[in-house]
Amino acid sequence: MEFKNVTVVKKANIYFDGKVVSYTVKFEDGTTKTLGCMQVGDYTFNTGAAEVMEFLSGELSVELPNQKEPLIIHSQATFEVPANSSFTLHVKSIADYCCSYAK
Amino acid sequence: MEFKNVTVVKKANIYFDGKVVSYTVKFEDGTTKTLGCMQVGDYTFNTGAAEVMEFLSGELSVELPNQKEPLIIHSQATFEVPANSSFTLHVKSIADYCCSYAK
């Protein structure tokens, strides 16, 4: 799977002392995605716009707003995160993802 | 700094148990770069084609073929690696880079 005719920011986005890194990809329609990887660890992110998170590999669980039970992910899964909320990921093995932001 | 009109592979390239991750960026002229991050650690890479490695952040030293002394990098540096050789990086803090491959 490839994204064609896009713009990529050369510099990595580095979070949590480098345990989470991502790259920003800009699309012709004005939307943005980030492609990133998370090392083993626990991470809480706050959202501005709503996000769709797609994991491509990794073992993790995710605490989402309005969900009583954590989402358990083995390798591949996609979930939505509401705008102006937060979610927490417990990453058990290196996980890579594609995050799509609402325009 | 951005790369425009490029194709990006969605899936990360994952090496050394995830301690080194990169994304492949393909250009219209047929050349390829990878954008990646290295966690703290020691890594040896073998080259096929010649490479130009540009570090954008991080503290590291690099053992290059035909260099008696290691190259010490504070944050930003660019160096070439010959084809069909190997080089070893000793990464002391999270480092992100852009690697350009000869066509």
Coordinates of C-alpha atoms in Angstrom, one line a residue:
Chain A
M1 CA 0.0 0.0 0.0
E2 CA 1.4 3.3 -1.1
F3 CA 0.3 7.0 -1.0
K4 CA 1.0 8.7 -4.3
N5 CA 1.3 12.4 -5.1
V6 CA 1.8 13.4 -1.5
T7 CA 4.1 15.7 0.4
V8 CA 6.2 14.3 3.2
V9 CA 7.9 16.4 5.9
K10 CA 11.5 15.4 6.1
K11 CA 11.9 15.8 9.9
A12 CA 10.4 13.2 12.2
N13 CA 7.9 14.1 14.9
I14 CA 9.4 12.8 18.1
Y15 CA 7.4 12.2 21.2
F16 CA 8.0 10.5 24.6
D17 CA 11.8 10.8 24.4
G18 CA 11.7 9.2 21.0
K19 CA 9.7 6.1 22.0
V20 CA 7.0 7.4 19.6
V21 CA 8.0 8.8 16.3
S22 CA 6.0 9.7 13.3
Y23 CA 6.2 11.4 9.8
T24 CA 3.6 13.8 8.5
V25 CA 2.1 13.1 5.0
K26 CA 0.0 15.8 3.3
F27 CA -2.5 15.0 0.7
E28 CA -3.8 17.1 -2.3
D29 CA -7.2 17.3 -0.7
G30 CA -5.8 19.2 2.3
T31 CA -6.0 16.2 4.6
T32 CA -3.1 14.9 6.7
K33 CA -2.0 11.5 7.9
T34 CA 0.9 10.6 10.1
L35 CA 2.8 7.3 9.7
G36 CA 4.5 6.3 13.0
C37 CA 6.0 3.7 15.2
M38 CA 5.7 3.1 19.0
Q39 CA 8.2 1.3 21.1
V40 CA 7.1 -0.8 24.1
G41 CA 5.5 1.5 26.7
D42 CA 2.4 3.4 27.8
Y43 CA 1.3 6.5 26.1
T44 CA -1.6 8.9 26.5
F45 CA -2.4 11.3 23.6
N46 CA -4.9 14.1 23.5
T47 CA -6.8 14.7 20.3
G48 CA -7.7 18.0 18.7
A49 CA -9.5 16.9 15.5
A50 CA -11.1 13.5 15.4
E51 CA -8.6 10.7 14.4
V52 CA -8.8 7.3 12.8
M53 CA -5.9 5.1 14.0
E54 CA -5.0 2.1 11.9
F55 CA -2.4 -0.2 13.4
L56 CA -0.4 -2.3 10.9
S57 CA 1.6 -4.4 13.3
G58 CA 2.2 -4.8 17.0
E59 CA 0.6 -6.1 20.2
L60 CA -1.2 -3.5 22.3
S61 CA -4.3 -2.5 24.2
V62 CA -6.1 0.8 23.9
E63 CA -8.2 2.6 26.4
L64 CA -10.7 4.7 24.4
P65 CA -13.2 7.3 25.7
N66 CA -16.7 5.9 26.1
Q67 CA -15.4 2.3 26.1
K68 CA -15.6 0.3 29.3
E69 CA -13.2 -2.4 28.2
P70 CA -9.8 -1.8 26.5
L71 CA -9.5 -2.7 22.8
I72 CA -7.0 -5.6 22.4
I73 CA -5.0 -5.4 19.2
H74 CA -3.1 -8.2 17.6
S75 CA -1.3 -6.8 14.7
Q76 CA -4.0 -5.1 12.7
A77 CA -6.9 -3.0 13.8
T78 CA -8.6 0.4 13.1
F79 CA -10.4 2.5 15.6
E80 CA -11.7 6.1 15.8
V81 CA -10.9 8.6 18.5
P82 CA -13.3 11.5 19.1
A83 CA -12.2 15.1 18.8
N84 CA -11.0 16.9 22.0
S85 CA -10.6 13.7 23.9
S86 CA -7.7 11.5 25.0
F87 CA -6.8 7.8 24.6
T88 CA -4.1 5.6 26.2
L89 CA -2.1 2.9 24.5
H90 CA -0.3 0.1 26.2
V91 CA 2.2 -1.2 23.7
K92 CA 3.7 -4.6 24.3
S93 CA 5.7 -5.0 21.1
I94 CA 6.9 -2.5 18.5
A95 CA 3.7 -1.2 16.7
D96 CA 3.4 0.8 13.5
Y97 CA 0.4 2.8 12.6
C98 CA -1.3 5.2 10.2
C99 CA -3.2 8.1 11.8
S100 CA -5.8 10.0 9.7
Y101 CA -7.0 13.4 10.8
A102 CA -10.3 14.9 10.0
K103 CA -9.9 17.9 7.8
Chain B
M1 CA 11.8 20.9 4.5
E2 CA 9.3 18.8 2.6
F3 CA 9.4 16.4 -0.3
K4 CA 6.6 17.1 -2.8
N5 CA 5.0 14.9 -5.4
V6 CA 6.4 11.7 -3.9
T7 CA 5.0 8.3 -3.1
V8 CA 5.3 7.0 0.4
V9 CA 5.0 3.3 1.4
K10 CA 2.4 3.1 4.3
K11 CA 4.1 0.2 6.1
A12 CA 7.2 1.0 8.2
N13 CA 10.5 -0.8 7.6
I14 CA 11.3 -2.3 11.0
Y15 CA 14.9 -3.4 11.9
F16 CA 16.7 -4.5 15.0
D17 CA 13.5 -5.5 16.9
G18 CA 12.0 -2.1 16.1
K19 CA 14.9 -0.1 17.4
V20 CA 15.4 1.3 13.9
V21 CA 12.4 2.1 11.8
S22 CA 12.1 3.8 8.5
Y23 CA 9.7 4.8 5.8
T24 CA 10.4 4.5 2.1
V25 CA 9.8 7.6 -0.1
K26 CA 9.9 7.2 -3.9
F27 CA 10.6 10.2 -6.2
E28 CA 9.5 10.8 -9.8
D29 CA 13.1 10.5 -11.1
G30 CA 13.2 6.9 -9.9
T31 CA 15.3 7.5 -6.8
T32 CA 14.4 6.5 -3.3
K33 CA 15.1 7.9 0.1
T34 CA 14.2 6.5 3.5
L35 CA 13.3 8.6 6.5
G36 CA 13.9 6.9 9.8
C37 CA 14.7 7.0 13.5
M38 CA 17.2 5.0 15.6
Q39 CA 16.7 4.4 19.3
V40 CA 19.8 4.3 21.5
G41 CA 21.9 1.3 20.5
D42 CA 24.6 -0.1 18.2
Y43 CA 23.8 -1.0 14.7
T44 CA 25.7 -2.3 11.7
F45 CA 24.3 -1.9 8.2
N46 CA 25.4 -3.4 5.0
T47 CA 25.0 -1.3 1.8
G48 CA 24.1 -2.4 -1.6
A49 CA 24.1 0.8 -3.6
A50 CA 26.1 3.8 -2.3
E51 CA 24.2 5.8 0.3
V52 CA 24.2 9.4 1.6
M53 CA 23.1 9.5 5.2
E54 CA 21.9 12.8 6.6
F55 CA 21.2 13.0 10.3
L56 CA 18.7 15.6 11.5
S57 CA 19.0 15.1 15.2
G58 CA 20.7 12.8 17.7
E59 CA 24.0 12.1 19.3
L60 CA 26.0 9.3 17.7
S61 CA 29.3 8.1 16.4
V62 CA 29.8 6.3 13.1
E63 CA 32.5 3.9 12.0
L64 CA 32.9 4.2 8.3
P65 CA 34.9 2.1 5.9
N66 CA 38.3 3.7 5.1
Q67 CA 38.1 6.1 8.1
K68 CA 40.5 5.5 10.9
E69 CA 38.6 7.6 13.4
P70 CA 34.9 7.4 14.1
L71 CA 32.7 10.4 12.9
I72 CA 31.2 12.1 15.9
I73 CA 27.8 13.6 15.2
H74 CA 26.0 16.2 17.3
S75 CA 22.6 16.7 15.9
Q76 CA 23.3 17.3 12.2
A77 CA 25.7 15.8 9.8
T78 CA 25.9 14.2 6.3
F79 CA 28.2 11.5 5.2
E80 CA 28.5 9.0 2.3
V81 CA 28.8 5.3 2.6
P82 CA 30.3 3.4 -0.4
A83 CA 28.4 0.7 -2.2
N84 CA 28.9 -2.9 -1.1
S85 CA 30.4 -2.0 2.3
S86 CA 29.2 -1.7 5.9
F87 CA 29.1 0.9 8.6
T88 CA 28.4 0.9 12.3
L89 CA 26.5 3.5 14.3
H90 CA 26.7 3.9 18.0
V91 CA 23.5 5.9 18.9
K92 CA 23.5 7.7 22.2
S93 CA 20.2 9.6 21.9
I94 CA 17.3 9.2 19.6
A95 CA 18.4 10.1 16.1
D96 CA 16.4 10.8 13.0
Y97 CA 17.8 10.6 9.5
C98 CA 17.2 10.8 5.8
C99 CA 19.1 8.2 3.7
S100 CA 19.4 8.8 -0.1
Y101 CA 20.3 5.8 -2.3
A102 CA 22.1 6.0 -5.6
K103 CA 19.8 5.1 -8.5

